[in-house]
Coordinates of C-alpha atoms in Angstrom, one line a residue:
X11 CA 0.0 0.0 0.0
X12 CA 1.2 3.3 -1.0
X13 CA 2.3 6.2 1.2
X14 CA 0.4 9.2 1.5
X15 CA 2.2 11.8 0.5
X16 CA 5.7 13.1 -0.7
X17 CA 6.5 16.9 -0.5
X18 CA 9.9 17.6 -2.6
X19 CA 11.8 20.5 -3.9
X20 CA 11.0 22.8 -1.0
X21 CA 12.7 26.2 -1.1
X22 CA 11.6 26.3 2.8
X23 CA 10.5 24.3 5.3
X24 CA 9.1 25.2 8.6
X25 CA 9.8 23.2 11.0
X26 CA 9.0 25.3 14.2
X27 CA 10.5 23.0 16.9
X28 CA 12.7 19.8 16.0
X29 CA 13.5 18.6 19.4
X30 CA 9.7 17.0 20.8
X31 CA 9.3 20.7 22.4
X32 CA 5.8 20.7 23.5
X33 CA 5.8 25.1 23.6
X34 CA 8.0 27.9 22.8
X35 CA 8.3 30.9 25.0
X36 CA 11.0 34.1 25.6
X37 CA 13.7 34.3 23.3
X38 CA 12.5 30.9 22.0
X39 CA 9.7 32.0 20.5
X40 CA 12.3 33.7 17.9
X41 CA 13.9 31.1 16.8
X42 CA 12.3 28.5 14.4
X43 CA 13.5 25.3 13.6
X44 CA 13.8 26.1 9.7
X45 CA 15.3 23.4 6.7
X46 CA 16.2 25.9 3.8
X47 CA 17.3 24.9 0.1
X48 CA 20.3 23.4 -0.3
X49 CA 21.7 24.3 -3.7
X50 CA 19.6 25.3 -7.1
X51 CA 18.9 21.4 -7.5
X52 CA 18.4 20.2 -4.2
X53 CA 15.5 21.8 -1.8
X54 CA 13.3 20.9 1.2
X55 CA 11.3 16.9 1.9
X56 CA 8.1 15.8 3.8
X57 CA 7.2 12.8 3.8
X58 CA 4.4 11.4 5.0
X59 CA 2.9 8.1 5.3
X60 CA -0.2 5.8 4.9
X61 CA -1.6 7.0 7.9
X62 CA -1.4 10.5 7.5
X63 CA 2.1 11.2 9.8
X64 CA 5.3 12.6 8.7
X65 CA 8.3 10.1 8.7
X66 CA 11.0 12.0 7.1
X67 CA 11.7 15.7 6.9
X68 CA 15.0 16.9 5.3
X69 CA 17.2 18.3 1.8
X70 CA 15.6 15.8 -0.9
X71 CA 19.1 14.3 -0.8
X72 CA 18.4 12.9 2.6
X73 CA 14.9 12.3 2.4
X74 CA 15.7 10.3 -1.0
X75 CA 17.6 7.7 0.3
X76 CA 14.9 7.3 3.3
X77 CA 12.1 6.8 1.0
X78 CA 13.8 5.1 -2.2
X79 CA 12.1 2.1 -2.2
X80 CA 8.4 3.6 -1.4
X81 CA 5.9 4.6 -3.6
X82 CA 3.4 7.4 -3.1
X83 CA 0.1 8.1 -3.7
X84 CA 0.6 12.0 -4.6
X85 CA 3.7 13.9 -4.9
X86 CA 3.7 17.7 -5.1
X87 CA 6.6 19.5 -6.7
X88 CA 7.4 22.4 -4.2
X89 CA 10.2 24.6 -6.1
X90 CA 9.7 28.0 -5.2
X91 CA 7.2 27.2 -2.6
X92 CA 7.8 27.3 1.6
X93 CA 5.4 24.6 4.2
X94 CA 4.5 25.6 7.4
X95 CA 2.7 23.7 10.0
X96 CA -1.6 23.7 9.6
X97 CA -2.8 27.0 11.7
X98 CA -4.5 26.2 15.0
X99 CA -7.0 28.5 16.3
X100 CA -7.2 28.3 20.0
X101 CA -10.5 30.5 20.5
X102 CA -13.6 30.5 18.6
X103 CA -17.1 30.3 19.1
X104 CA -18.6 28.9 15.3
X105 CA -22.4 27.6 16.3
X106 CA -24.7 30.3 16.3
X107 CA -28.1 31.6 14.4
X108 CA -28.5 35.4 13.3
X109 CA -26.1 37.7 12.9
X110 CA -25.1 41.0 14.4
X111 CA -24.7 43.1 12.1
X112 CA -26.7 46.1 13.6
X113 CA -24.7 46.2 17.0
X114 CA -20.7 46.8 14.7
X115 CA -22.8 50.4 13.8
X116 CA -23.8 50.8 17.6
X117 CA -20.0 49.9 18.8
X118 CA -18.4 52.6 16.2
X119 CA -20.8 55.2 17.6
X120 CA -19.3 54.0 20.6
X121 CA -21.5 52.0 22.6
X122 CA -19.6 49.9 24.9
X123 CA -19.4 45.8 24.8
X124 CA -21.0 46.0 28.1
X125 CA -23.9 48.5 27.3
X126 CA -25.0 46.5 24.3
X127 CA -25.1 43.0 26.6
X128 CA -27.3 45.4 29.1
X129 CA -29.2 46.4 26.4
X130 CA -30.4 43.2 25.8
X131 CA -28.0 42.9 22.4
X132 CA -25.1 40.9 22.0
X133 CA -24.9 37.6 23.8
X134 CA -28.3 37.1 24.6
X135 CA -29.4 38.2 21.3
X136 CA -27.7 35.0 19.6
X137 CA -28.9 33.5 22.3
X138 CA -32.9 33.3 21.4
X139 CA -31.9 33.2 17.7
X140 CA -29.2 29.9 18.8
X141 CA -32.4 28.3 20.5
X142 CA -34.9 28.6 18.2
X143 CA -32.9 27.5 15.6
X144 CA -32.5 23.3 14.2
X145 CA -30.0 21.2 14.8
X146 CA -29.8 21.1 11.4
X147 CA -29.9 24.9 10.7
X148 CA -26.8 24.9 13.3
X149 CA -24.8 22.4 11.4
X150 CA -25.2 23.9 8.6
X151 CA -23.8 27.3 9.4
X152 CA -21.0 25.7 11.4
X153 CA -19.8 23.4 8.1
X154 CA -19.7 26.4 6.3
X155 CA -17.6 28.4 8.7
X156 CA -15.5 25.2 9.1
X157 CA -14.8 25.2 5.7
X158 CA -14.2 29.2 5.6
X159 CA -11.1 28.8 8.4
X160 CA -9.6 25.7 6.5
X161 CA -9.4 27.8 3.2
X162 CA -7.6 29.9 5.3
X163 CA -5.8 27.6 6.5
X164 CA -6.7 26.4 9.9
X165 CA -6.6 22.6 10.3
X166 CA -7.1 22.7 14.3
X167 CA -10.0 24.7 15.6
X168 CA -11.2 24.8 19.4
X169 CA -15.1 25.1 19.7
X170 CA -17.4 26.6 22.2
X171 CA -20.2 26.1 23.1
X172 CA -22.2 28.9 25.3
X173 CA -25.1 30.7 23.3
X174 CA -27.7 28.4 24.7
X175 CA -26.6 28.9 28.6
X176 CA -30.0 26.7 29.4
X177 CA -29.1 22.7 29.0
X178 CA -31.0 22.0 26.2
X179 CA -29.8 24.4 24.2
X180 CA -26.1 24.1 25.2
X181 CA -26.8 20.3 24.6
X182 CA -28.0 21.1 21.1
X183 CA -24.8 22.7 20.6
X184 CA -22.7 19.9 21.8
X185 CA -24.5 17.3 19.4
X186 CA -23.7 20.1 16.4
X187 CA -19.8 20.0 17.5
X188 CA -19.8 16.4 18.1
X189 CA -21.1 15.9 14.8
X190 CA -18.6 18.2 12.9
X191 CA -15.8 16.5 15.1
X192 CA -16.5 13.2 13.7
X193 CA -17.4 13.9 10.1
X194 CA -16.0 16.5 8.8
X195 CA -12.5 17.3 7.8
X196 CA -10.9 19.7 10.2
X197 CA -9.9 18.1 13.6
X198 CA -12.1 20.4 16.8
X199 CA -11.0 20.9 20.3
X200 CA -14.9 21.0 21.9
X201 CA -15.5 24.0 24.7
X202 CA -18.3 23.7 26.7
X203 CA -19.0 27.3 27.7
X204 CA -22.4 27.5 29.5
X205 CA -21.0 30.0 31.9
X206 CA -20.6 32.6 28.8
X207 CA -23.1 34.8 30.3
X208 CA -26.2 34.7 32.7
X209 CA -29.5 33.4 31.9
X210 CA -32.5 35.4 31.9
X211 CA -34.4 35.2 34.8
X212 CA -31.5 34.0 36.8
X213 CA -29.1 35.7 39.1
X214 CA -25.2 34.9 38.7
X215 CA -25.1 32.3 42.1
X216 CA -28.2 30.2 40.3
X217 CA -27.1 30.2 37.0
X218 CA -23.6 28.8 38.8
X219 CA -25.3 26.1 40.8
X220 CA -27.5 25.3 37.7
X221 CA -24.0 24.5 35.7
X222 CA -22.2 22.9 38.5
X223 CA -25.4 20.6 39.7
X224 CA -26.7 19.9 36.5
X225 CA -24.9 20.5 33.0
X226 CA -21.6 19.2 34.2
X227 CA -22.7 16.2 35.5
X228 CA -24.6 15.3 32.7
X229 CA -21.6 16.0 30.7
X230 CA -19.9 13.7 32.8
X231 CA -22.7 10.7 32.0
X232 CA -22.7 11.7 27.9
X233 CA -19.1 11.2 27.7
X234 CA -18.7 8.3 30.3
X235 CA -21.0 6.7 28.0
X236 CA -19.2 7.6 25.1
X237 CA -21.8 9.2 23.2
X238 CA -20.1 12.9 23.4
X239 CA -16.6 13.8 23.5
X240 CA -15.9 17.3 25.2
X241 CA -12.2 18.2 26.1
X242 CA -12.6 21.8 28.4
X243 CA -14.9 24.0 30.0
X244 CA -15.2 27.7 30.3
X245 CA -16.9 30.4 31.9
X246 CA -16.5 34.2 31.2
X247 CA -14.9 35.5 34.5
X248 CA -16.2 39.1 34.4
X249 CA -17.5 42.0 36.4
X250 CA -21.1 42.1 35.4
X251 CA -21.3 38.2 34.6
X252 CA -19.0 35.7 36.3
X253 CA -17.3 36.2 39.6
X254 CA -13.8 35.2 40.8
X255 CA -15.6 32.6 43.6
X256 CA -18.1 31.5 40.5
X257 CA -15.7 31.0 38.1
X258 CA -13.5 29.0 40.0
X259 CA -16.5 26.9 41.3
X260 CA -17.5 26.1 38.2
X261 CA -13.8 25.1 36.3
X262 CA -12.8 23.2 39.3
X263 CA -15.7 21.4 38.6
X264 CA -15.3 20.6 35.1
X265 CA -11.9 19.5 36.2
X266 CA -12.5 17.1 38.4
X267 CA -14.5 15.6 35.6
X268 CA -11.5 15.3 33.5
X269 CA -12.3 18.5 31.2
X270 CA -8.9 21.2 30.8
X271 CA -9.6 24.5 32.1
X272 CA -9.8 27.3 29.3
X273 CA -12.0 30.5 30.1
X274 CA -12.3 34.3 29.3
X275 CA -10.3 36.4 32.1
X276 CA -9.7 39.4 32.2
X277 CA -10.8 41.0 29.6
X278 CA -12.5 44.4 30.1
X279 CA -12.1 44.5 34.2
X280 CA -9.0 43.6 36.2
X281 CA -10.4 41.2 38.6
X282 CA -7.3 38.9 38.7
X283 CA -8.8 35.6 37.3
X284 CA -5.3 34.9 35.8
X285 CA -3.6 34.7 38.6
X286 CA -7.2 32.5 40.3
X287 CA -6.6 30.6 36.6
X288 CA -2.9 29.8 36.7
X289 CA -2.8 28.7 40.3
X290 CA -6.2 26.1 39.5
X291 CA -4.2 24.5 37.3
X292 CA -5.7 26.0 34.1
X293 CA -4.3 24.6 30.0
X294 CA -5.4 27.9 28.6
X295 CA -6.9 31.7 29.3
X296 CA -8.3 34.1 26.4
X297 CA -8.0 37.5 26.0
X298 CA -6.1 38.8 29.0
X299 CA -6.3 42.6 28.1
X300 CA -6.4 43.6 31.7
X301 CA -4.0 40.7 33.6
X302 CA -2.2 42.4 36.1
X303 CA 2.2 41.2 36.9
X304 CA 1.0 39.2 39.2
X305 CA -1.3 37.2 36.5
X306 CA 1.4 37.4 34.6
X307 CA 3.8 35.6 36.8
X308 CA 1.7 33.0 38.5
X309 CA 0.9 31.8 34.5
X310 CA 4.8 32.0 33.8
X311 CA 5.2 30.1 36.7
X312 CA 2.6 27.2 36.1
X313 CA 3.1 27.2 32.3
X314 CA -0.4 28.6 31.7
X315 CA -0.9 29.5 28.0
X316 CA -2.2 32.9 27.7
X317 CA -4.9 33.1 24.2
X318 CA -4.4 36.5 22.5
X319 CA -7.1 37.1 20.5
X320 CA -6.2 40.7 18.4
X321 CA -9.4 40.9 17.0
X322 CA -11.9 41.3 19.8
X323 CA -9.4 44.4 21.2
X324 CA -9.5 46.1 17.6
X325 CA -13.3 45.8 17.2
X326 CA -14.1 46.4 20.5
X327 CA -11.3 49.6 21.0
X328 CA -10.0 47.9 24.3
X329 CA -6.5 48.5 25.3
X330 CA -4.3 46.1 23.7
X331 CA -3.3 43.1 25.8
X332 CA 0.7 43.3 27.1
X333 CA 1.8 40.4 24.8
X334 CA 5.5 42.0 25.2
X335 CA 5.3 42.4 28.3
X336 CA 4.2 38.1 28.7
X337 CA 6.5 37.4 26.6
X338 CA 9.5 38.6 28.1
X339 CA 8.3 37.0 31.6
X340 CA 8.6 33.6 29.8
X341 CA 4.4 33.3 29.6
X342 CA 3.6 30.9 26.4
X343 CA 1.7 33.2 23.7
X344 CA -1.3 31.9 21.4
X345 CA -3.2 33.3 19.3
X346 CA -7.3 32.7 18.2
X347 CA -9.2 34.3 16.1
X348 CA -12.3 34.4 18.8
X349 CA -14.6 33.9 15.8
X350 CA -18.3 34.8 17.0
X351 CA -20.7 37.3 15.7
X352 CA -19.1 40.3 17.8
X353 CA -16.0 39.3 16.2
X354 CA -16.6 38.3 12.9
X355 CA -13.2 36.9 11.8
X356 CA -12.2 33.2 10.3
X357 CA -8.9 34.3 9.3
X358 CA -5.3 33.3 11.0
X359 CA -3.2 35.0 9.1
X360 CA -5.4 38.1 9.5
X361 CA -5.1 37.2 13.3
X362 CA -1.1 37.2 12.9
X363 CA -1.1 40.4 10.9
X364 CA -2.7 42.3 13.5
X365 CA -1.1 40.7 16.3
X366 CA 2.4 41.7 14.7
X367 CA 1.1 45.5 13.9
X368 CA -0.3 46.4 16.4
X369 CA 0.6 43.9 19.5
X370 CA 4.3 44.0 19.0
X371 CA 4.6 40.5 18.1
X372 CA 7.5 39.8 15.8
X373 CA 6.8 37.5 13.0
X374 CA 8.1 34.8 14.0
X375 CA 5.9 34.9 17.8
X376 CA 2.9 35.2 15.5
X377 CA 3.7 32.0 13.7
X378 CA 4.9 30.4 16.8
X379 CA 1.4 31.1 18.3
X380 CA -0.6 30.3 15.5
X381 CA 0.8 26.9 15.2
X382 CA 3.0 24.8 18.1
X383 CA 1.7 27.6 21.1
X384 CA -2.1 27.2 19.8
X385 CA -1.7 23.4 20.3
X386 CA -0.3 23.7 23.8
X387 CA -3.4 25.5 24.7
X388 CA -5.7 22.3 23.9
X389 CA -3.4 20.0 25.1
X390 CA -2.5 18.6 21.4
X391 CA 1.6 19.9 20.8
X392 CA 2.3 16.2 21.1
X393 CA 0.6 15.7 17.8
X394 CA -0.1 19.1 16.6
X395 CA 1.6 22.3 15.7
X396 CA 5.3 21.2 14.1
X397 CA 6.2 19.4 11.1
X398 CA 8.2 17.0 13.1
X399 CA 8.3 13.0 12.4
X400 CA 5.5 11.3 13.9
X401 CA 3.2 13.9 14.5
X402 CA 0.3 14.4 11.9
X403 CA 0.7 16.0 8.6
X404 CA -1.2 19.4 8.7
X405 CA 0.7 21.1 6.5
X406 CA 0.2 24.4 4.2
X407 CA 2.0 25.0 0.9
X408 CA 2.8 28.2 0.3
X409 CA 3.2 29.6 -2.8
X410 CA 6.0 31.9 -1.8
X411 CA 9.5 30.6 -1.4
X412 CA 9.8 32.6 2.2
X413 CA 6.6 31.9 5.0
X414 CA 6.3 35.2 5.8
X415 CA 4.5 36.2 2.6
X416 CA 1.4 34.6 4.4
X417 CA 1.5 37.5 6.8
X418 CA 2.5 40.3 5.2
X419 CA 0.1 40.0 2.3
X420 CA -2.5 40.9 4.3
X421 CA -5.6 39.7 3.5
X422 CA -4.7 37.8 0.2
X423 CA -4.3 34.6 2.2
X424 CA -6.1 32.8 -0.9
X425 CA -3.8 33.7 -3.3
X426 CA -0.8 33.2 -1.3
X427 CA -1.9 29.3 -0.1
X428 CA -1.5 26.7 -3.2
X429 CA -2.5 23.6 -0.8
X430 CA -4.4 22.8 2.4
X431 CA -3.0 19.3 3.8
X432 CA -4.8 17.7 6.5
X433 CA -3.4 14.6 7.7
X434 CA -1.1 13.7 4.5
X435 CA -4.0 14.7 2.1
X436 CA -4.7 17.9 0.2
X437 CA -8.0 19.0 1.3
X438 CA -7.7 22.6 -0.5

């Protein structure tokens, strides 16, 4: 039986990391692992095999004499083309009904996040259009935007749940995720976020005991049973939704049940859930636009992955979160594209653009968090997020013989991607 797959004639490849390293961070961050063309004749090799994961990486000199007696079921001539690893988007939130269109006019006239959410806009208005939607309308849209990110070249996506907040809905949710996770294309990280904002009619403390009572423990039975798979649990730790004490009430909780901690912290008040997040034991917090040093050190210190998301601070004029600042304190960076209807974006490399221009991020950070970093936050470097042997083979062509045209041909992502690879096979 034939391999897979053989890449060959590389001008680049990108490795990322070469030695197993499960995250980058500091100085580190800054320095790829990178396989350049040799001479004029000989460039760059992946090769990957029958079961979709690469077994030799190298000049096609080297890579020859390890595959000389294989035969291939595709083979892609790469001369004046660079790989990188598939993108890996640690934050998004695809499964919704409706859109939002009116509320981007309200936020440039300046209307706050929170005022709209008070206003009975935002969340809650995706919300009722989320529940009164099918399962099948759901699946629909989420396929679609699926599709969207992998043109785009995301081959790793985490998924929240959270505009249902009542079980049924939020269960809906999870059968639409579940579904996508086993049928379609793109591997999915599943969030289950019923904590993303209060239920009508409920105060904060109920809407906490209702999660921590009901929905996780039912989680707990679907996936003991085998007939969901759900991998973290999140809550929006904010001044207005979520408390400190409610937060962590409700992620210890989904811990003990064997789900990582990933949640929203903060984001538009300082209330110090990184610091509460990092010392729980949390994989992953988003946004972070208002961490304070301590936050900062405490995730440092327990190798808590910090999810920048660029996109939700330039639509929503927040300050920009201190990714420098992280950086340089050893914090590991990610980035997301925090895809939702307040945030309309399916784009990585737009995500990495914006993260280098106006977060400080060099280019090499952005593609470090976009890639090995992103998987660290989902608990999936050991298989994700490099193109090193044995790990699968998510892979972009680019048709550019240096990576960092993806970036800095902003917004022209489609012209500047020949091939989607997921798992050994070209999928765009």
């Amino acid at each position: 039986m034939a391999h897979k797959l053989l890449i060959h004639g590389a001008d680049q490849v990108v490795m990322i990391a070469k030695n197993g390293e499960r995250s980058l961070s500091g100085d580190f961050m800054r320095k790829l692992a990178v396989i350049n063309r040799k001479t004029e004749e000989i460039g760059v090799s992946i090769a990957v095999d029958r079961n979709g994961k690469i077994f030799a990486v190298g000049t096609d000199d080297v890579v020859r004499d390890e595959i000389k007696d294989f035969q291939f079921q595709r083979r892609i001539f790469a001369s004046g083309m660079s790989v990188i690893p598939g993108l890996i988007d640690a934050h998004t939130h695809p499964v919704w009904a409706g859109d939002r269109v009116d509320e981007f006019s309200l936020k440039l006239a300046g209307a706050s996040y929170m005022q709209v959410h008070q206003g009975g806009g935002g969340i809650h208005f995706t919300v009722d259009k989320t529940t009164k939607a099918s399962t099948d309308e759901l699946y629909t849209g989420l396929v679609n935007r699926l599709n969207r990110m992998l043109r785009c070249g995301t081959t790793l996506v985490e998924c929240k749940t959270g505009y249902g907040l009542l079980w049924e809905t939020e269960l809906k949710m999870l059968e639409v995720i579940n579904k996508a996770k086993t049928k379609e294309i793109i591997d999915i990280s599943t969030t289950y976020c019923a904590a993303h904002a209060i239920p009508q009619g409920k105060s904060a403390e109920e809407a906490t005991d209702d999660i921590v009572n009901n929905h996780i423990p039912r989680i707990d039975e679907l996936m003991k049973s085998g007939r969901m798979s759900v991998d973290n649990i999140d809550v929006f730790c904010e001044k207005g939704v979520f408390n400190i004490q409610q937060s962590e009430k409700i992620l210890r909780a989904g811990k003990k049940i064997g789900l990582n901690i990933n949640f929203h912290g903060d984001e538009l008040f300082p209330l110090n859930s990184a610091k509460m997040g990092a010392e729980i034991g949390a994989t992953a917090i988003s946004h972070l636009e208002e961490i304070s040093d301590n936050g900062i050190l405490e995730m440092a210190r327990n190798n808590c992955v910090a999810v920048i998301l660029p996109t939700t601070a330039y639509i929503l004029r927040l300050k920009a979160p201190p990714v420098r600042k992280m950086i340089d304190n050893d914090v590991v960076v990610a980035l997301g594209t925090d895809f939702n209807p307040n945030a309309f974006c399916l784009s990585m490399p737009l995500v990495m653009h914006l993260a280098c221009v106006n977060l400080h991020m060099s280019l090499e950070e952005a593609l470090v968090a976009s890639t090995l970093n992103a998987a660290a936050s989902l608990k999936k470097s050991h298989t994700h997020g490099s193109i090193e042997i044995g790990k699968y083979a998510d892979l972009i062509v680019l048709d550019a013989p240096r990576w960092e045209h993806l970036v800095y041909q902003m917004g022209e992502q489609d012209r500047v991607i020949k091939h989607v690879i997921k798992s050994g096979d070209v999928v765009f």
